């Protein structure tokens, strides 16, 4: 015989009950009569609780009560033939009259005892099972309404009563003997004490009823029918990527449900374990799916971690004091005092110094726990052998569960590095000696992020998500977004990487969406739904979203944006940027940024600061990491100036060449920003700093290309005019170079702790002689590359290559 338990959502609407009927009929037609245990209609227990509270506060409750009544009536009208309506409605009406009477009493008294509360709550299950038994009978299933208050015997701990198994099993066995061929529809959750008062088994207790019935009749299986595809790797409402598990051991299921996986009520497992009855969790709305089977043994194949679960609200109470904590007898006194006060300790951790102990408890137990401790240790507190207990609230517990976890080397490392990378601070840790469970206490605000990042890390979820905030949608920004759109399929398939554009902004508009802005239509989205841009708000909102693996991309040239990186690092954001302003600030800032990045375990990549997409900074860092020593760096890092010198040939004037460069988009809006050598100097500075030189921008000695009159011109047009007037100056340089068979090159040199940028006439032996177009080139002379320096060469400007460099940095963040 099988016990089929249907939870609240499985009986919550006419549609759901139709599914239930199909499942029961199929089972019945197999030739074996099942027994049903059902919950109250979804939400009804909560509503009844609210109504008692309202009534005891002297408030109105009738309209709420009428709504509950109407829900049941509607199901009767929808699912029963008219000829059966009267009988069913009459029975329900009697229940609701009784409820009304009870609530009126509560209102008159102005208080509701736990006993009355249980009595009221019982009607949820009574009404649902009564209704369902009628519906099944009409469908030719010989259903029999069974009031569990006559079957399950408990003590009088109202709200969460303790079951007397011997009496309960006997009563259930007697009942089944009398009703062998029928299909009982047993009310879950409710029971009665020896005096006949209604009691309840604790919220979610219908599962427990089912297990008790199963154990009493030695059922072949207990099926828990609910609204998800089985026991899942995590709560699917909190972790989108959770997936159903095929199999769990009793221990694993008990541990997961004890730590908050409400898909099964934790005491449920106990009778099942004692009688070795298999439990199966199935989805009423997807009956064909196998669901999860729970049995004696754990599976060894598959993931060693079975699930991640959480208790959203706990308080931490910490005791300290060398005079007592950790001493013989202390724990005994502490736990007896707490037990006497009825405080349930969820988790205990003790520092190895044994000078402090922290306990996680339910927030409502915090006051009684503090009182119990203060009373028990009054003397020690007075003598200051013990410090007053510290109670902190707004914590959550995250627990990782799996029977074979002890075999998994490095698992806790993975757990903590996942938490660390998402910026989740761990306030306490406990690992059971069975290693069935590792629990961590984290701030309640971080729970969602913690669950998701740990789930990603431990279930080797093949897909890693980066939550990306893109600042700047100019040439480079929009090219990057286009590249991300074009490559998203490749990134998912080959790199197992999903880019979720959680926010995008430019100087006019901004838009954030934690579920992702479509990469193909971000422009439209910004236009249609974007708010007016505000950098501070953009960042505040991004931080508030608290998403794991958050990356901020700066594709602007803005100093204000560059100023925000430090704060972002501290909020656990990685930063990828092509904006070099931050790295060219003061050396102390540059240095502190690096330390903050290390402290918060985030990434900071800025490969495109020097040579656009060329792998210059990474190469330099790799040389240094591997123990090489940089003796000299020579480089041409201004694509603009390269282009200008390479095009300054024949009859073209220098001014014409500069204008052509500007028209081709190779220069800044004011070409002097390039020709002044400032941009080049910034790149040299960054390289120098990366080698460890504590340099400032003013340390870079720049040999100017432009005569003073060109530099001083008030506008860009005036500059061109002055440039025209200075043609003879440039002409002279050109002719001199040409007659010597040389070319003009603007070369940055870092050597002996000095940085300079010189205008050089390079002969054909010079390695930079053959540079064409707007290419960049850099040569590293190091201990290892001494006689034959390492050279990197290629296009060092342009939106496509720069955006590609940013994208490569982003993929590097994902790899960590
Ligand atoms: P029922 O009314 O059927 O008893 P519950 O709401 O008590 O249903 O339990 C099912 C719910 O438990 C699911 O809808 C899901 O949101 C939640 N849940 C929490 N943790 C898990 C988990 N690990 N696996 C499946 N469901 C879970
Ligand atoms: N109806 C009860 C509750 O909501 C019992 C259950 O659903 O299992 O807690
Ligand atoms: Mg439940």
PDB file of C-alpha atoms in Angstrom, residues 410-601:
ATOM      1  CA  UNK A 410      39.057  20.747  -0.987  1.00  0.00           C
ATOM      2  CA  UNK A 411      35.323  21.098  -0.713  1.00  0.00           C
ATOM      3  CA  UNK A 412      35.353  23.609   2.104  1.00  0.00           C
ATOM      4  CA  UNK A 413      38.011  25.541   0.195  1.00  0.00           C
ATOM      5  CA  UNK A 414      35.623  25.789  -2.725  1.00  0.00           C
ATOM      6  CA  UNK A 415      32.796  26.825  -0.447  1.00  0.00           C
ATOM      7  CA  UNK A 416      34.742  29.597   1.228  1.00  0.00           C
ATOM      8  CA  UNK A 417      36.382  30.877  -1.903  1.00  0.00           C
ATOM      9  CA  UNK A 418      32.957  31.111  -3.574  1.00  0.00           C
ATOM     10  CA  UNK A 419      31.691  33.101  -0.600  1.00  0.00           C
ATOM     11  CA  UNK A 420      34.813  35.246  -0.521  1.00  0.00           C
ATOM     12  CA  UNK A 421      34.671  36.064  -4.190  1.00  0.00           C
ATOM     13  CA  UNK A 422      31.104  37.263  -3.822  1.00  0.00           C
ATOM     14  CA  UNK A 423      32.040  39.444  -0.881  1.00  0.00           C
ATOM     15  CA  UNK A 424      30.068  37.430   1.660  1.00  0.00           C
ATOM     16  CA  UNK A 425      31.458  37.697   5.134  1.00  0.00           C
ATOM     17  CA  UNK A 426      31.219  34.512   7.234  1.00  0.00           C
ATOM     18  CA  UNK A 427      30.382  35.182  10.883  1.00  0.00           C
ATOM     19  CA  UNK A 428      30.545  31.611  12.173  1.00  0.00           C
ATOM     20  CA  UNK A 429      31.236  28.146  10.838  1.00  0.00           C
ATOM     21  CA  UNK A 430      30.210  24.719  12.065  1.00  0.00           C
ATOM     22  CA  UNK A 431      31.072  21.362  10.623  1.00  0.00           C
ATOM     23  CA  UNK A 432      29.392  18.324  12.061  1.00  0.00           C
ATOM     24  CA  UNK A 433      31.844  15.549  12.946  1.00  0.00           C
ATOM     25  CA  UNK A 434      29.940  13.307  10.541  1.00  0.00           C
ATOM     26  CA  UNK A 435      30.863  15.835   7.871  1.00  0.00           C
ATOM     27  CA  UNK A 436      27.337  15.455   6.629  1.00  0.00           C
ATOM     28  CA  UNK A 437      26.938  19.186   6.864  1.00  0.00           C
ATOM     29  CA  UNK A 438      29.030  22.325   6.767  1.00  0.00           C
ATOM     30  CA  UNK A 439      27.107  25.338   8.025  1.00  0.00           C
ATOM     31  CA  UNK A 440      28.067  28.964   7.826  1.00  0.00           C
ATOM     32  CA  UNK A 441      26.405  31.971   9.379  1.00  0.00           C
ATOM     33  CA  UNK A 442      26.184  34.961   7.030  1.00  0.00           C
ATOM     34  CA  UNK A 443      24.463  38.315   7.093  1.00  0.00           C
ATOM     35  CA  UNK A 444      20.796  37.940   6.107  1.00  0.00           C
ATOM     36  CA  UNK A 445      21.239  40.522   3.349  1.00  0.00           C
ATOM     37  CA  UNK A 446      23.826  38.316   1.676  1.00  0.00           C
ATOM     38  CA  UNK A 447      21.878  35.068   1.766  1.00  0.00           C
ATOM     39  CA  UNK A 448      20.606  35.099  -1.823  1.00  0.00           C
ATOM     40  CA  UNK A 449      24.014  35.927  -3.186  1.00  0.00           C
ATOM     41  CA  UNK A 450      25.700  33.350  -0.964  1.00  0.00           C
ATOM     42  CA  UNK A 451      23.302  30.564  -1.976  1.00  0.00           C
ATOM     43  CA  UNK A 452      23.727  31.265  -5.656  1.00  0.00           C
ATOM     44  CA  UNK A 453      27.481  31.566  -5.667  1.00  0.00           C
ATOM     45  CA  UNK A 454      27.946  28.439  -3.548  1.00  0.00           C
ATOM     46  CA  UNK A 455      25.476  26.578  -5.732  1.00  0.00           C
ATOM     47  CA  UNK A 456      27.395  27.625  -8.821  1.00  0.00           C
ATOM     48  CA  UNK A 457      30.684  26.596  -7.306  1.00  0.00           C
ATOM     49  CA  UNK A 458      29.700  23.258  -5.783  1.00  0.00           C
ATOM     50  CA  UNK A 459      27.442  21.819  -8.388  1.00  0.00           C
ATOM     51  CA  UNK A 460      30.077  22.569 -10.962  1.00  0.00           C
ATOM     52  CA  UNK A 461      27.275  24.270 -12.714  1.00  0.00           C
ATOM     53  CA  UNK A 462      28.705  24.160 -16.189  1.00  0.00           C
ATOM     54  CA  UNK A 463      27.573  27.694 -16.761  1.00  0.00           C
ATOM     55  CA  UNK A 464      29.114  30.575 -14.879  1.00  0.00           C
ATOM     56  CA  UNK A 465      27.304  33.875 -14.898  1.00  0.00           C
ATOM     57  CA  UNK A 466      29.053  37.226 -14.807  1.00  0.00           C
ATOM     58  CA  UNK A 467      26.788  40.085 -13.835  1.00  0.00           C
ATOM     59  CA  UNK A 468      28.073  42.981 -15.841  1.00  0.00           C
ATOM     60  CA  UNK A 469      27.472  46.709 -15.403  1.00  0.00           C
ATOM     61  CA  UNK A 470      28.558  48.636 -18.477  1.00  0.00           C
ATOM     62  CA  UNK A 471      29.389  52.290 -18.047  1.00  0.00           C
ATOM     63  CA  UNK A 472      29.871  54.181 -21.289  1.00  0.00           C
ATOM     64  CA  UNK A 473      28.234  53.396 -24.620  1.00  0.00           C
ATOM     65  CA  UNK A 474      30.391  55.447 -26.950  1.00  0.00           C
ATOM     66  CA  UNK A 475      32.570  53.966 -29.644  1.00  0.00           C
ATOM     67  CA  UNK A 476      34.205  51.323 -27.481  1.00  0.00           C
ATOM     68  CA  UNK A 477      31.247  50.659 -25.182  1.00  0.00           C
ATOM     69  CA  UNK A 478      28.792  50.043 -27.990  1.00  0.00           C
ATOM     70  CA  UNK A 479      31.319  47.931 -29.895  1.00  0.00           C
ATOM     71  CA  UNK A 480      31.868  45.823 -26.784  1.00  0.00           C
ATOM     72  CA  UNK A 481      28.133  45.281 -26.341  1.00  0.00           C
ATOM     73  CA  UNK A 482      27.873  44.293 -29.993  1.00  0.00           C
ATOM     74  CA  UNK A 483      30.760  41.849 -29.603  1.00  0.00           C
ATOM     75  CA  UNK A 484      29.184  40.393 -26.464  1.00  0.00           C
ATOM     76  CA  UNK A 485      25.951  39.882 -28.344  1.00  0.00           C
ATOM     77  CA  UNK A 486      27.715  38.222 -31.267  1.00  0.00           C
ATOM     78  CA  UNK A 487      29.832  35.991 -29.049  1.00  0.00           C
ATOM     79  CA  UNK A 488      27.342  35.089 -26.365  1.00  0.00           C
ATOM     80  CA  UNK A 489      26.576  31.725 -27.913  1.00  0.00           C
ATOM     81  CA  UNK A 490      30.268  30.909 -28.286  1.00  0.00           C
ATOM     82  CA  UNK A 491      30.973  32.039 -24.711  1.00  0.00           C
ATOM     83  CA  UNK A 492      28.176  29.845 -23.381  1.00  0.00           C
ATOM     84  CA  UNK A 493      29.140  26.789 -25.351  1.00  0.00           C
ATOM     85  CA  UNK A 494      32.901  26.944 -25.326  1.00  0.00           C
ATOM     86  CA  UNK A 495      33.694  28.913 -22.206  1.00  0.00           C
ATOM     87  CA  UNK A 496      30.585  27.975 -20.175  1.00  0.00           C
ATOM     88  CA  UNK A 497      30.150  31.632 -19.528  1.00  0.00           C
ATOM     89  CA  UNK A 498      26.958  33.627 -19.489  1.00  0.00           C
ATOM     90  CA  UNK A 499      27.148  37.394 -19.565  1.00  0.00           C
ATOM     91  CA  UNK A 500      24.211  38.974 -17.808  1.00  0.00           C
ATOM     92  CA  UNK A 501      24.082  42.673 -18.594  1.00  0.00           C
ATOM     93  CA  UNK A 502      22.657  43.775 -15.251  1.00  0.00           C
ATOM     94  CA  UNK A 503      23.042  47.471 -15.953  1.00  0.00           C
ATOM     95  CA  UNK A 504      24.079  49.914 -18.640  1.00  0.00           C
ATOM     96  CA  UNK A 505      24.590  53.648 -18.518  1.00  0.00           C
ATOM     97  CA  UNK A 506      25.986  56.547 -20.469  1.00  0.00           C
ATOM     98  CA  UNK A 507      26.147  60.228 -19.695  1.00  0.00           C
ATOM     99  CA  UNK A 508      22.461  60.676 -20.546  1.00  0.00           C
ATOM    100  CA  UNK A 509      20.576  57.572 -19.513  1.00  0.00           C
ATOM    101  CA  UNK A 510      20.876  54.529 -17.311  1.00  0.00           C
ATOM    102  CA  UNK A 511      18.972  51.294 -16.843  1.00  0.00           C
ATOM    103  CA  UNK A 512      19.458  48.398 -14.432  1.00  0.00           C
ATOM    104  CA  UNK A 513      17.808  45.009 -14.474  1.00  0.00           C
ATOM    105  CA  UNK A 514      19.146  42.149 -12.362  1.00  0.00           C
ATOM    106  CA  UNK A 515      17.613  39.599 -14.747  1.00  0.00           C
ATOM    107  CA  UNK A 516      19.540  41.061 -17.644  1.00  0.00           C
ATOM    108  CA  UNK A 517      19.164  43.716 -20.304  1.00  0.00           C
ATOM    109  CA  UNK A 518      18.916  42.160 -23.757  1.00  0.00           C
ATOM    110  CA  UNK A 519      22.284  42.558 -25.460  1.00  0.00           C
ATOM    111  CA  UNK A 520      20.617  42.969 -28.815  1.00  0.00           C
ATOM    112  CA  UNK A 521      18.313  45.779 -27.772  1.00  0.00           C
ATOM    113  CA  UNK A 522      20.082  47.682 -24.995  1.00  0.00           C
ATOM    114  CA  UNK A 523      19.918  50.875 -27.029  1.00  0.00           C
ATOM    115  CA  UNK A 524      16.167  50.664 -27.338  1.00  0.00           C
ATOM    116  CA  UNK A 525      15.830  49.719 -23.665  1.00  0.00           C
ATOM    117  CA  UNK A 526      17.905  52.712 -22.603  1.00  0.00           C
ATOM    118  CA  UNK A 527      15.823  54.931 -24.809  1.00  0.00           C
ATOM    119  CA  UNK A 528      12.443  53.555 -23.768  1.00  0.00           C
ATOM    120  CA  UNK A 529      12.879  52.733 -20.095  1.00  0.00           C
ATOM    121  CA  UNK A 530      16.149  54.393 -19.134  1.00  0.00           C
ATOM    122  CA  UNK A 531      16.137  56.878 -16.313  1.00  0.00           C
ATOM    123  CA  UNK A 532      18.131  60.045 -16.388  1.00  0.00           C
ATOM    124  CA  UNK A 533      21.731  59.130 -15.788  1.00  0.00           C
ATOM    125  CA  UNK A 534      23.299  59.598 -12.379  1.00  0.00           C
ATOM    126  CA  UNK A 535      26.580  57.838 -11.740  1.00  0.00           C
ATOM    127  CA  UNK A 536      26.198  57.652  -7.992  1.00  0.00           C
ATOM    128  CA  UNK A 537      22.720  56.182  -8.252  1.00  0.00           C
ATOM    129  CA  UNK A 538      23.825  53.746 -10.926  1.00  0.00           C
ATOM    130  CA  UNK A 539      26.515  52.424  -8.638  1.00  0.00           C
ATOM    131  CA  UNK A 540      24.320  52.423  -5.540  1.00  0.00           C
ATOM    132  CA  UNK A 541      21.660  50.444  -7.354  1.00  0.00           C
ATOM    133  CA  UNK A 542      24.226  48.023  -8.748  1.00  0.00           C
ATOM    134  CA  UNK A 543      25.586  47.470  -5.249  1.00  0.00           C
ATOM    135  CA  UNK A 544      22.067  47.071  -3.858  1.00  0.00           C
ATOM    136  CA  UNK A 545      21.335  44.303  -6.374  1.00  0.00           C
ATOM    137  CA  UNK A 546      23.992  42.328  -4.515  1.00  0.00           C
ATOM    138  CA  UNK A 547      24.523  39.872  -7.382  1.00  0.00           C
ATOM    139  CA  UNK A 548      27.364  37.348  -7.307  1.00  0.00           C
ATOM    140  CA  UNK A 549      30.293  37.730  -9.734  1.00  0.00           C
ATOM    141  CA  UNK A 550      29.582  41.384 -10.387  1.00  0.00           C
ATOM    142  CA  UNK A 551      31.847  43.175 -12.844  1.00  0.00           C
ATOM    143  CA  UNK A 552      31.897  46.875 -13.566  1.00  0.00           C
ATOM    144  CA  UNK A 553      33.167  47.842 -17.021  1.00  0.00           C
ATOM    145  CA  UNK A 554      34.361  51.389 -17.579  1.00  0.00           C
ATOM    146  CA  UNK A 555      34.438  52.318 -21.236  1.00  0.00           C
ATOM    147  CA  UNK A 556      34.490  56.035 -20.593  1.00  0.00           C
ATOM    148  CA  UNK A 557      37.355  58.451 -20.378  1.00  0.00           C
ATOM    149  CA  UNK A 558      35.774  60.040 -17.353  1.00  0.00           C
ATOM    150  CA  UNK A 559      37.651  60.926 -14.185  1.00  0.00           C
ATOM    151  CA  UNK A 560      34.428  60.751 -12.156  1.00  0.00           C
ATOM    152  CA  UNK A 561      33.858  57.145 -13.207  1.00  0.00           C
ATOM    153  CA  UNK A 562      37.487  56.284 -12.485  1.00  0.00           C
ATOM    154  CA  UNK A 563      37.040  57.638  -8.948  1.00  0.00           C
ATOM    155  CA  UNK A 564      34.435  54.983  -8.177  1.00  0.00           C
ATOM    156  CA  UNK A 565      36.643  51.897  -8.562  1.00  0.00           C
ATOM    157  CA  UNK A 566      37.858  51.820  -4.965  1.00  0.00           C
ATOM    158  CA  UNK A 567      34.310  51.784  -3.629  1.00  0.00           C
ATOM    159  CA  UNK A 568      33.387  49.108  -6.151  1.00  0.00           C
ATOM    160  CA  UNK A 569      36.284  46.875  -5.081  1.00  0.00           C
ATOM    161  CA  UNK A 570      35.156  47.243  -1.492  1.00  0.00           C
ATOM    162  CA  UNK A 571      31.698  46.107  -2.571  1.00  0.00           C
ATOM    163  CA  UNK A 572      33.246  43.010  -4.177  1.00  0.00           C
ATOM    164  CA  UNK A 573      32.965  44.199  -7.747  1.00  0.00           C
ATOM    165  CA  UNK A 574      35.690  43.344 -10.210  1.00  0.00           C
ATOM    166  CA  UNK A 575      36.550  46.169 -12.562  1.00  0.00           C
ATOM    167  CA  UNK A 576      37.551  45.978 -16.213  1.00  0.00           C
ATOM    168  CA  UNK A 577      38.471  49.281 -17.779  1.00  0.00           C
ATOM    169  CA  UNK A 578      39.958  50.872 -20.837  1.00  0.00           C
ATOM    170  CA  UNK A 579      39.951  54.226 -19.016  1.00  0.00           C
ATOM    171  CA  UNK A 580      43.501  54.933 -17.872  1.00  0.00           C
ATOM    172  CA  UNK A 581      42.751  57.889 -15.633  1.00  0.00           C
ATOM    173  CA  UNK A 582      42.659  55.894 -12.415  1.00  0.00           C
ATOM    174  CA  UNK A 583      45.985  54.204 -13.025  1.00  0.00           C
ATOM    175  CA  UNK A 584      47.573  57.581 -13.770  1.00  0.00           C
ATOM    176  CA  UNK A 585      46.433  59.235 -10.560  1.00  0.00           C
ATOM    177  CA  UNK A 586      48.850  59.557  -7.694  1.00  0.00           C
ATOM    178  CA  UNK A 587      51.121  56.625  -6.955  1.00  0.00           C
ATOM    179  CA  UNK A 588      49.686  56.171  -3.428  1.00  0.00           C
ATOM    180  CA  UNK A 589      46.218  55.789  -4.970  1.00  0.00           C
ATOM    181  CA  UNK A 590      47.512  53.337  -7.548  1.00  0.00           C
ATOM    182  CA  UNK A 591      49.236  51.345  -4.835  1.00  0.00           C
ATOM    183  CA  UNK A 592      46.264  51.319  -2.468  1.00  0.00           C
ATOM    184  CA  UNK A 593      43.949  50.215  -5.283  1.00  0.00           C
ATOM    185  CA  UNK A 594      46.104  47.146  -5.788  1.00  0.00           C
ATOM    186  CA  UNK A 595      46.001  46.347  -2.084  1.00  0.00           C
ATOM    187  CA  UNK A 596      42.231  46.773  -1.910  1.00  0.00           C
ATOM    188  CA  UNK A 597      41.834  44.516  -4.935  1.00  0.00           C
ATOM    189  CA  UNK A 598      43.842  41.836  -3.171  1.00  0.00           C
ATOM    190  CA  UNK A 599      42.028  42.287   0.131  1.00  0.00           C
ATOM    191  CA  UNK A 600      38.582  41.879  -1.407  1.00  0.00           C
ATOM    192  CA  UNK A 601      39.648  39.065  -3.724  1.00  0.00           C
TER     193      UNK A 601
END
